Amino acid sequence: MAVTLSLLLGGRVRAAVARCGFATRGVADPGFLGREPDPDSDWEPEERELQEVESTLKRQKKAARFQKIRRQMEAPGAPPRTLTWAAMEQIRLCFLVRPRIKNMRYVASLVNADKLAGRTRKYKVIFSPQKFHACEMVLEEEGVFGDVSCDEWAFSLLPLDVDLLSMELPEFFRDYFLEGDQRWINTVAQALHLLSTLYGPFPSCYGIGRCSKMSYELWRKMGEEEDGETKGRRPEIGHIFLLDRDVDFVTALCSQVVYEGLVDDTFRIKCGSVDFGPEVTSSDRSLKVLLNAEDKVFNEIRNEHFSNVFGFLSQKARNLQAQYDRRRGMDIKQMKNFVSQELKGLKQEHRLLSVHIGACESIMKKKTKQDFQELIKTEHALLEGFSIRESTSYIEEHIDRQVSPIESLRLMCLLSITENGLIPKEYRSLKTQYLQSYGPEHLLTFSNLRRAGLLTEQAPGDTLTAVESKVSKLVTDKAAGKITDAFSSLAKRSNFRAISKKLNLIPRVDGEYDLKVPRDMAYVFSGAYVPLSCRLIEQVLERRSWQGLDEVVRLLNCGELAFTDMTKEDKASSESLRLILVVFLGGCTFSEISALRFLGREKGYRFIFLTTAVTNSARLMEAMSEVKA
């Protein structure tokens, strides 16, 4: 349970970085690192010369820019035009939308409103990533199909980072895993077909889950129809692994403790960027930051356990100060080179360093207020199958205190999945308390969670706790007549417990787990749990098939839904066989990405991730909820 959230350490690091403040003038306050220097402070001789060089360069650039703008203003061009109201009414309106029925009703209502007002316009609707016939039917029902021209923009892949591609379809999870809507499968197949067209055929294909199998089969049909595009090409990606989100709900429901995951849980990363508020920037405005490998500071801490982040930031501050101190003793020419070549990069790193320190402090304040340590302790107890009664009491207290409706639902779902469903009496009790605390409008949410398999009741004979498992080992044949029901319960024991045991998802270590030098992927959950999805990928890659994992596949209820295709592996180079594309259908978490990056470093693989959307526990619960915030 090594989650270190030390406010004292945060204060020391902040003070250390402030002392290394990069202020080219005196630092008046060791608080916010991005603050402007005090203009009234005294200058050292070297610093004065450095600023004179920098000011000269700025004046030269400003003069050049002014001349360029002046030439552009003097160049002949078309006279400015002004539009009349009549002309403006005839402007074409273009809608770039998701193919959803409610969006079509909005467009239809706008077109009909223009008709009633006597305005004549042209309308164009562009669907992304694809056009659905159902949307055109809605326009026809509303009587505007003849007034609107429809097209589609097949924009299915958005690169969020050097190793992360997203389809940005957050609705995929609810549409498929709750509603059973299969329309996005064609979009997934098209994305896979595009990648195989760009990088050649994939020699080895593995997958598990119903959605994965359907996407794979449709993708193969597309490939057969256009086989000439990739025929004869050498593959650049050696393996592809498709995995449904419902194969591993547990990982997505756990609290994240790697830095990137915590930033996502706390501030919500959207399309690879995050909005840091005034509590992070220590100013009166927010700051939008792009989080990817281009951010040197973030790239080094993104996969680290949060307890290690402050130590890195402190060391980074000292390193930056050492680089900046090299300016002392420089002559004018050396200072000019320093200013033009290095100073800008150092200042950028310093700005990013201050932002991430502010983010860490904000995370610590929020998690300390939420009693994060006790929450993590409860989650680990649920994963290990111990102290279930105490964990249930913690969830009941969480509900009664009305801490968060989403968090309460998440803990209930985690309890349900790890225990293979709740005892009927316990299920009714938790459900009643939840509805009394948060309102009866959440009743439909419980129905959704039951349908998705996230929050269920146990059928008679399904219960098997850790204690019963131990007692069952003592059962002898002589007592068989009296405990037939016990053997029946053994046959229906918790799938998660059995899977966890077979795949060694709960590491057994002597002493404290070393988070600074992690030994396995369990570090992403403080050494308490190896993500099931990542362990499956590791095991399949070692075996190059699902052979030997038949029992695990059966326990995952995917007996007919695990597939392997290795028809073209002989054409792949040894380098391409180390490159693996992992496709998450229904979303993946930053914890899973960090775990697989760790596995890649340990085994010599390089992973590329394709997901329908980046998700976390809160997004999963919001997708199931019928009460919108």
PDB file of C-alpha atoms in Angstrom, residues 399-584:
ATOM      1  CA  ILE A 399     -22.788   6.344   0.280  1.00  0.00           C
ATOM      2  CA  ASP A 400     -24.215   7.710   3.548  1.00  0.00           C
ATOM      3  CA  ARG A 401     -21.749  10.625   3.527  1.00  0.00           C
ATOM      4  CA  GLN A 402     -22.766  11.394  -0.084  1.00  0.00           C
ATOM      5  CA  VAL A 403     -19.119  11.761  -1.102  1.00  0.00           C
ATOM      6  CA  SER A 404     -19.743  11.214  -4.820  1.00  0.00           C
ATOM      7  CA  PRO A 405     -22.461   9.275  -6.690  1.00  0.00           C
ATOM      8  CA  ILE A 406     -19.969   8.173  -9.350  1.00  0.00           C
ATOM      9  CA  GLU A 407     -17.368   7.027  -6.813  1.00  0.00           C
ATOM     10  CA  SER A 408     -19.976   5.103  -4.813  1.00  0.00           C
ATOM     11  CA  LEU A 409     -21.177   3.329  -7.951  1.00  0.00           C
ATOM     12  CA  ARG A 410     -17.602   2.485  -8.909  1.00  0.00           C
ATOM     13  CA  LEU A 411     -16.872   0.862  -5.548  1.00  0.00           C
ATOM     14  CA  MET A 412     -20.114  -1.121  -5.679  1.00  0.00           C
ATOM     15  CA  CYS A 413     -19.246  -2.386  -9.169  1.00  0.00           C
ATOM     16  CA  LEU A 414     -15.722  -3.336  -8.085  1.00  0.00           C
ATOM     17  CA  LEU A 415     -17.161  -5.276  -5.130  1.00  0.00           C
ATOM     18  CA  SER A 416     -19.659  -7.017  -7.410  1.00  0.00           C
ATOM     19  CA  ILE A 417     -17.148  -8.096 -10.066  1.00  0.00           C
ATOM     20  CA  THR A 418     -14.462  -9.294  -7.666  1.00  0.00           C
ATOM     21  CA  GLU A 419     -17.055 -11.302  -5.688  1.00  0.00           C
ATOM     22  CA  ASN A 420     -18.847 -12.621  -8.794  1.00  0.00           C
ATOM     23  CA  GLY A 421     -21.963 -10.676  -7.893  1.00  0.00           C
ATOM     24  CA  LEU A 422     -23.429  -9.466  -4.621  1.00  0.00           C
ATOM     25  CA  ILE A 423     -25.454 -11.543  -2.188  1.00  0.00           C
ATOM     26  CA  PRO A 424     -29.128 -10.612  -2.841  1.00  0.00           C
ATOM     27  CA  LYS A 425     -29.605  -9.193   0.656  1.00  0.00           C
ATOM     28  CA  GLU A 426     -26.437  -7.107   0.373  1.00  0.00           C
ATOM     29  CA  TYR A 427     -27.361  -5.947  -3.141  1.00  0.00           C
ATOM     30  CA  ARG A 428     -30.791  -4.724  -2.009  1.00  0.00           C
ATOM     31  CA  SER A 429     -29.303  -2.995   1.023  1.00  0.00           C
ATOM     32  CA  LEU A 430     -26.651  -1.097  -0.962  1.00  0.00           C
ATOM     33  CA  LYS A 431     -29.122  -0.214  -3.697  1.00  0.00           C
ATOM     34  CA  THR A 432     -31.654   1.133  -1.180  1.00  0.00           C
ATOM     35  CA  GLN A 433     -29.037   3.211   0.626  1.00  0.00           C
ATOM     36  CA  TYR A 434     -27.748   4.596  -2.670  1.00  0.00           C
ATOM     37  CA  LEU A 435     -31.205   5.637  -3.914  1.00  0.00           C
ATOM     38  CA  GLN A 436     -32.016   7.232  -0.562  1.00  0.00           C
ATOM     39  CA  SER A 437     -28.752   9.193  -0.544  1.00  0.00           C
ATOM     40  CA  TYR A 438     -28.526  10.275  -4.189  1.00  0.00           C
ATOM     41  CA  GLY A 439     -32.130  10.145  -5.359  1.00  0.00           C
ATOM     42  CA  PRO A 440     -34.565   7.714  -7.059  1.00  0.00           C
ATOM     43  CA  GLU A 441     -33.626   9.088 -10.477  1.00  0.00           C
ATOM     44  CA  HIS A 442     -30.631   6.713 -10.380  1.00  0.00           C
ATOM     45  CA  LEU A 443     -32.905   3.658 -10.529  1.00  0.00           C
ATOM     46  CA  LEU A 444     -32.429   3.207 -14.289  1.00  0.00           C
ATOM     47  CA  THR A 445     -28.657   3.376 -13.787  1.00  0.00           C
ATOM     48  CA  PHE A 446     -28.818   0.191 -11.705  1.00  0.00           C
ATOM     49  CA  SER A 447     -30.696  -1.492 -14.541  1.00  0.00           C
ATOM     50  CA  ASN A 448     -27.961  -0.441 -16.991  1.00  0.00           C
ATOM     51  CA  LEU A 449     -25.190  -1.717 -14.716  1.00  0.00           C
ATOM     52  CA  ARG A 450     -26.962  -5.062 -14.344  1.00  0.00           C
ATOM     53  CA  ARG A 451     -27.366  -5.420 -18.120  1.00  0.00           C
ATOM     54  CA  ALA A 452     -23.685  -4.619 -18.688  1.00  0.00           C
ATOM     55  CA  GLY A 453     -22.601  -7.132 -16.028  1.00  0.00           C
ATOM     56  CA  LEU A 454     -21.008  -4.495 -13.824  1.00  0.00           C
ATOM     57  CA  LEU A 455     -23.347  -4.720 -10.811  1.00  0.00           C
ATOM     58  CA  THR A 456     -25.187  -8.020 -10.422  1.00  0.00           C
ATOM     59  CA  GLU A 457     -26.764 -10.304  -7.829  1.00  0.00           C
ATOM     60  CA  GLN A 458     -25.508 -13.788  -7.139  1.00  0.00           C
ATOM     61  CA  ALA A 459     -27.736 -16.694  -8.007  1.00  0.00           C
ATOM     62  CA  PRO A 460     -28.191 -19.320  -5.275  1.00  0.00           C
ATOM     63  CA  GLY A 461     -25.040 -21.416  -4.955  1.00  0.00           C
ATOM     64  CA  ASP A 462     -22.744 -18.869  -6.605  1.00  0.00           C
ATOM     65  CA  THR A 463     -21.110 -17.599  -3.407  1.00  0.00           C
ATOM     66  CA  LEU A 464     -17.526 -18.512  -2.600  1.00  0.00           C
ATOM     67  CA  THR A 465     -15.520 -16.315  -0.289  1.00  0.00           C
ATOM     68  CA  ALA A 466     -11.872 -16.737   0.533  1.00  0.00           C
ATOM     69  CA  VAL A 467     -12.809 -18.497   3.783  1.00  0.00           C
ATOM     70  CA  GLU A 468     -15.065 -20.996   1.995  1.00  0.00           C
ATOM     71  CA  SER A 469     -12.287 -21.687  -0.474  1.00  0.00           C
ATOM     72  CA  LYS A 470      -9.956 -22.653   2.380  1.00  0.00           C
ATOM     73  CA  VAL A 471     -12.601 -24.755   4.125  1.00  0.00           C
ATOM     74  CA  SER A 472     -13.400 -26.618   0.908  1.00  0.00           C
ATOM     75  CA  LYS A 473      -9.847 -27.988   0.815  1.00  0.00           C
ATOM     76  CA  LEU A 474     -10.551 -29.808   4.085  1.00  0.00           C
ATOM     77  CA  VAL A 475     -13.620 -31.565   2.722  1.00  0.00           C
ATOM     78  CA  THR A 476     -13.337 -35.371   2.513  1.00  0.00           C
ATOM     79  CA  ASP A 477     -15.374 -37.909   0.615  1.00  0.00           C
ATOM     80  CA  LYS A 478     -16.927 -39.137   3.898  1.00  0.00           C
ATOM     81  CA  ALA A 479     -18.715 -35.826   4.331  1.00  0.00           C
ATOM     82  CA  ALA A 480     -19.782 -35.582   0.707  1.00  0.00           C
ATOM     83  CA  GLY A 481     -23.378 -36.469   1.423  1.00  0.00           C
ATOM     84  CA  LYS A 482     -23.761 -33.563   3.838  1.00  0.00           C
ATOM     85  CA  ILE A 483     -22.068 -30.887   1.732  1.00  0.00           C
ATOM     86  CA  THR A 484     -23.261 -31.427  -1.797  1.00  0.00           C
ATOM     87  CA  ASP A 485     -24.087 -27.721  -1.961  1.00  0.00           C
ATOM     88  CA  ALA A 486     -20.498 -26.840  -1.039  1.00  0.00           C
ATOM     89  CA  PHE A 487     -19.182 -28.756  -4.024  1.00  0.00           C
ATOM     90  CA  SER A 488     -21.830 -27.109  -6.180  1.00  0.00           C
ATOM     91  CA  SER A 489     -20.587 -23.698  -5.071  1.00  0.00           C
ATOM     92  CA  LEU A 490     -17.030 -24.731  -5.905  1.00  0.00           C
ATOM     93  CA  ALA A 491     -18.079 -25.347  -9.497  1.00  0.00           C
ATOM     94  CA  LYS A 492     -19.550 -21.844  -9.643  1.00  0.00           C
ATOM     95  CA  ARG A 493     -16.807 -19.997  -7.819  1.00  0.00           C
ATOM     96  CA  SER A 494     -15.882 -16.391  -8.555  1.00  0.00           C
ATOM     97  CA  ASN A 495     -14.388 -16.119 -12.027  1.00  0.00           C
ATOM     98  CA  PHE A 496     -12.189 -13.198 -11.022  1.00  0.00           C
ATOM     99  CA  ARG A 497     -10.731 -15.101  -8.092  1.00  0.00           C
ATOM    100  CA  ALA A 498      -9.998 -18.132 -10.278  1.00  0.00           C
ATOM    101  CA  ILE A 499      -8.533 -16.019 -13.094  1.00  0.00           C
ATOM    102  CA  SER A 500      -6.468 -14.039 -10.595  1.00  0.00           C
ATOM    103  CA  LYS A 501      -5.003 -17.245  -9.191  1.00  0.00           C
ATOM    104  CA  LYS A 502      -4.225 -18.799 -12.583  1.00  0.00           C
ATOM    105  CA  LEU A 503      -2.554 -15.692 -13.980  1.00  0.00           C
ATOM    106  CA  ASN A 504      -0.949 -14.582 -10.685  1.00  0.00           C
ATOM    107  CA  LEU A 505      -2.599 -11.166 -10.834  1.00  0.00           C
ATOM    108  CA  ILE A 506      -2.022 -10.554  -7.104  1.00  0.00           C
ATOM    109  CA  PRO A 507       1.772 -10.628  -6.565  1.00  0.00           C
ATOM    110  CA  ARG A 508       3.032 -12.238  -3.384  1.00  0.00           C
ATOM    111  CA  VAL A 509       6.049 -10.327  -2.127  1.00  0.00           C
ATOM    112  CA  ASP A 510       7.960 -10.397   1.122  1.00  0.00           C
ATOM    113  CA  GLY A 511       8.113  -6.994   2.739  1.00  0.00           C
ATOM    114  CA  GLU A 512       7.335  -3.696   1.048  1.00  0.00           C
ATOM    115  CA  TYR A 513       6.936  -3.504  -2.731  1.00  0.00           C
ATOM    116  CA  ASP A 514       9.712  -1.324  -4.184  1.00  0.00           C
ATOM    117  CA  LEU A 515       7.951   1.280  -6.326  1.00  0.00           C
ATOM    118  CA  LYS A 516      11.196   3.013  -7.279  1.00  0.00           C
ATOM    119  CA  VAL A 517      12.550  -0.110  -8.962  1.00  0.00           C
ATOM    120  CA  PRO A 518       9.395  -2.027  -9.952  1.00  0.00           C
ATOM    121  CA  ARG A 519       9.735  -5.725 -10.698  1.00  0.00           C
ATOM    122  CA  ASP A 520       6.533  -6.186 -12.712  1.00  0.00           C
ATOM    123  CA  MET A 521       3.482  -4.420 -14.114  1.00  0.00           C
ATOM    124  CA  ALA A 522       1.790  -4.432 -10.698  1.00  0.00           C
ATOM    125  CA  TYR A 523       3.561  -1.162  -9.864  1.00  0.00           C
ATOM    126  CA  VAL A 524       0.797   0.745 -11.693  1.00  0.00           C
ATOM    127  CA  PHE A 525      -1.489  -0.266  -8.800  1.00  0.00           C
ATOM    128  CA  SER A 526       1.085   0.082  -6.017  1.00  0.00           C
ATOM    129  CA  GLY A 527       2.197  -3.536  -6.334  1.00  0.00           C
ATOM    130  CA  ALA A 528      -1.243  -4.908  -5.412  1.00  0.00           C
ATOM    131  CA  TYR A 529      -2.570  -6.021  -8.800  1.00  0.00           C
ATOM    132  CA  VAL A 530      -1.332  -6.757 -12.332  1.00  0.00           C
ATOM    133  CA  PRO A 531      -3.867  -5.522 -14.927  1.00  0.00           C
ATOM    134  CA  LEU A 532      -5.693  -8.544 -16.347  1.00  0.00           C
ATOM    135  CA  SER A 533      -5.683  -7.160 -19.892  1.00  0.00           C
ATOM    136  CA  CYS A 534      -1.907  -6.635 -19.799  1.00  0.00           C
ATOM    137  CA  ARG A 535      -1.250 -10.083 -18.326  1.00  0.00           C
ATOM    138  CA  LEU A 536      -3.299 -11.686 -21.109  1.00  0.00           C
ATOM    139  CA  ILE A 537      -1.251  -9.877 -23.736  1.00  0.00           C
ATOM    140  CA  GLU A 538       1.990 -10.917 -22.020  1.00  0.00           C
ATOM    141  CA  GLN A 539       0.965 -14.581 -21.841  1.00  0.00           C
ATOM    142  CA  VAL A 540      -0.267 -14.765 -25.443  1.00  0.00           C
ATOM    143  CA  LEU A 541       2.897 -13.130 -26.780  1.00  0.00           C
ATOM    144  CA  GLU A 542       5.031 -15.652 -24.886  1.00  0.00           C
ATOM    145  CA  ARG A 543       3.037 -18.590 -26.261  1.00  0.00           C
ATOM    146  CA  ARG A 544       2.349 -17.028 -29.683  1.00  0.00           C
ATOM    147  CA  SER A 545      -1.211 -18.364 -29.312  1.00  0.00           C
ATOM    148  CA  TRP A 546      -3.993 -19.028 -26.796  1.00  0.00           C
ATOM    149  CA  GLN A 547      -2.694 -22.552 -26.299  1.00  0.00           C
ATOM    150  CA  GLY A 548      -2.331 -23.308 -22.608  1.00  0.00           C
ATOM    151  CA  LEU A 549      -4.815 -20.577 -21.673  1.00  0.00           C
ATOM    152  CA  ASP A 550      -7.959 -22.593 -22.413  1.00  0.00           C
ATOM    153  CA  GLU A 551      -9.155 -22.534 -18.809  1.00  0.00           C
ATOM    154  CA  VAL A 552      -8.601 -18.779 -18.518  1.00  0.00           C
ATOM    155  CA  VAL A 553     -10.508 -18.187 -21.752  1.00  0.00           C
ATOM    156  CA  ARG A 554     -13.370 -20.350 -20.462  1.00  0.00           C
ATOM    157  CA  LEU A 555     -13.504 -18.431 -17.181  1.00  0.00           C
ATOM    158  CA  LEU A 556     -13.655 -15.197 -19.173  1.00  0.00           C
ATOM    159  CA  ASN A 557     -16.740 -16.580 -20.967  1.00  0.00           C
ATOM    160  CA  CYS A 558     -14.915 -16.226 -24.282  1.00  0.00           C
ATOM    161  CA  GLY A 559     -14.572 -19.897 -25.227  1.00  0.00           C
ATOM    162  CA  GLU A 560     -15.564 -19.274 -28.860  1.00  0.00           C
ATOM    163  CA  LEU A 561     -14.321 -15.690 -29.003  1.00  0.00           C
ATOM    164  CA  ALA A 562     -10.534 -16.080 -28.738  1.00  0.00           C
ATOM    165  CA  PHE A 563      -8.756 -16.316 -32.085  1.00  0.00           C
ATOM    166  CA  THR A 564      -5.262 -16.495 -33.552  1.00  0.00           C
ATOM    167  CA  ASP A 565      -4.071 -15.920 -37.124  1.00  0.00           C
ATOM    168  CA  MET A 566      -0.359 -16.441 -37.891  1.00  0.00           C
ATOM    169  CA  THR A 567      -0.446 -17.120 -41.620  1.00  0.00           C
ATOM    170  CA  LYS A 568       2.167 -14.549 -42.658  1.00  0.00           C
ATOM    171  CA  GLU A 569       4.718 -14.528 -39.814  1.00  0.00           C
ATOM    172  CA  ASP A 570       7.475 -15.977 -42.014  1.00  0.00           C
ATOM    173  CA  LYS A 571       7.534 -12.791 -44.102  1.00  0.00           C
ATOM    174  CA  ALA A 572       8.151 -10.491 -41.135  1.00  0.00           C
ATOM    175  CA  SER A 573      11.571  -9.235 -40.138  1.00  0.00           C
ATOM    176  CA  SER A 574      12.879  -9.706 -36.618  1.00  0.00           C
ATOM    177  CA  GLU A 575      12.576  -5.953 -36.037  1.00  0.00           C
ATOM    178  CA  SER A 576       8.914  -5.821 -37.059  1.00  0.00           C
ATOM    179  CA  LEU A 577       8.107  -8.781 -34.801  1.00  0.00           C
ATOM    180  CA  ARG A 578       9.086  -6.617 -31.803  1.00  0.00           C
ATOM    181  CA  LEU A 579       6.454  -4.020 -32.795  1.00  0.00           C
ATOM    182  CA  ILE A 580       2.982  -4.773 -31.405  1.00  0.00           C
ATOM    183  CA  LEU A 581      -0.297  -2.975 -32.051  1.00  0.00           C
ATOM    184  CA  VAL A 582      -2.782  -3.320 -29.168  1.00  0.00           C
ATOM    185  CA  VAL A 583      -6.392  -2.418 -29.966  1.00  0.00           C
ATOM    186  CA  PHE A 584      -8.757  -1.709 -27.047  1.00  0.00           C
TER     187      PHE A 584
END
